[in-house]
Amino acid sequence: MDPFTKKILKAIGIYIIFAVIFVALFQIVFMLDLIPSSSMENTIMTGDVVFFTKYDVKQEDIERFDIFVFVPPDNPDITYIKMVISLPRG
C-alpha cells in the first residue's frame, strides 16, 4: 500500500472515531434543541437554539430561576423547557 493511501485511510479512521465520540456525547451528555413556542419569551425567544447538558439534579441543588429542559416519560416526542419560579420553604 502506498503512503498516500495509508494517509487517506488514517484520516478517514480518525474522522470516524471523532464522529462516533461526537454522536455518543450528544446521546448521553449534551442536547441541542429549538424553542418552538413563546412560553419563555423575554428569557428565551421563539426560534432560539438552546444547548444544555443532561444530568441528574438533586432537589437541594435547585435554585429559583434555574431553567430545566426535560422529556416527559409519558410523551417522549415532546421536549419541555421550564423555569423554576418558586420553591417550598424549609
Coordinates of C-alpha atoms in Angstrom, one line a residue:
M1 CA 0.0 0.0 0.0
D2 CA 1.4 3.4 -1.0
P3 CA 2.0 6.2 1.6
F4 CA -0.8 8.4 0.1
T5 CA -3.4 5.6 0.6
K6 CA -2.2 5.0 4.1
K7 CA -2.6 8.7 4.9
I8 CA -6.1 8.8 3.5
L9 CA -7.2 5.6 5.4
K10 CA -5.7 7.1 8.6
A11 CA -7.6 10.4 8.1
I12 CA -10.8 8.5 7.4
G13 CA -10.3 6.4 10.5
I14 CA -9.7 9.4 12.7
Y15 CA -12.7 11.1 11.3
I16 CA -14.9 8.1 12.0
I17 CA -13.6 7.9 15.6
F18 CA -14.3 11.6 16.2
A19 CA -17.8 11.2 14.7
V20 CA -18.6 8.3 16.9
I21 CA -17.4 10.2 20.0
F22 CA -19.4 13.3 19.0
V23 CA -22.6 11.3 18.4
A24 CA -22.1 9.4 21.7
L25 CA -21.7 12.7 23.6
F26 CA -24.9 14.1 22.1
Q27 CA -26.8 10.9 23.0
I28 CA -25.5 10.7 26.6
V29 CA -24.3 14.1 27.8
F30 CA -25.5 17.0 25.7
M31 CA -28.7 18.1 24.0
L32 CA -29.4 20.7 21.3
D33 CA -33.0 21.9 20.8
L34 CA -35.0 24.6 19.1
I35 CA -37.5 26.6 21.1
P36 CA -40.8 26.3 19.2
S37 CA -43.1 28.5 21.3
S38 CA -43.3 31.8 23.2
S39 CA -43.9 30.4 26.7
M40 CA -40.4 31.6 27.8
E41 CA -40.4 35.0 26.0
N42 CA -38.2 37.7 27.4
T43 CA -35.9 34.9 28.7
I44 CA -35.6 32.6 25.7
M45 CA -37.1 33.8 22.4
T46 CA -39.1 31.7 19.9
G47 CA -36.7 30.2 17.4
D48 CA -33.7 30.3 19.7
V49 CA -31.5 27.2 19.8
V50 CA -30.5 26.0 23.3
F51 CA -27.5 23.8 24.2
F52 CA -27.6 22.1 27.5
T53 CA -26.3 19.1 29.5
K54 CA -28.2 16.1 30.6
Y55 CA -27.5 15.2 34.2
D56 CA -29.5 14.4 37.3
V57 CA -30.0 17.3 39.7
K58 CA -30.5 16.8 43.4
Q59 CA -33.5 18.6 44.9
E60 CA -31.3 20.6 47.2
D61 CA -29.3 22.0 44.2
I62 CA -32.3 23.5 42.5
E63 CA -32.5 27.3 42.8
R64 CA -35.0 29.9 41.8
F65 CA -34.8 30.9 38.1
D66 CA -33.0 27.7 37.1
I67 CA -34.1 26.5 33.7
F68 CA -34.8 22.9 33.1
V69 CA -35.2 21.0 29.8
F70 CA -36.8 17.6 30.0
V71 CA -38.7 14.9 28.1
P72 CA -41.7 13.6 30.0
P73 CA -41.8 9.9 30.3
D74 CA -45.4 9.6 29.0
N75 CA -44.7 11.6 25.8
P76 CA -41.1 11.2 24.5
D77 CA -41.8 13.1 21.3
I78 CA -42.1 16.4 23.2
T79 CA -39.3 18.4 25.0
Y80 CA -40.3 20.8 27.7
I81 CA -38.4 23.8 28.9
K82 CA -39.4 25.3 32.2
M83 CA -38.1 27.9 34.7
V84 CA -38.2 27.4 38.5
I85 CA -40.3 30.3 39.8
S86 CA -40.7 29.3 43.5
L87 CA -39.5 26.6 45.9
P88 CA -41.1 25.2 49.0
R89 CA -39.9 26.7 52.3
G90 CA -37.7 24.7 54.6

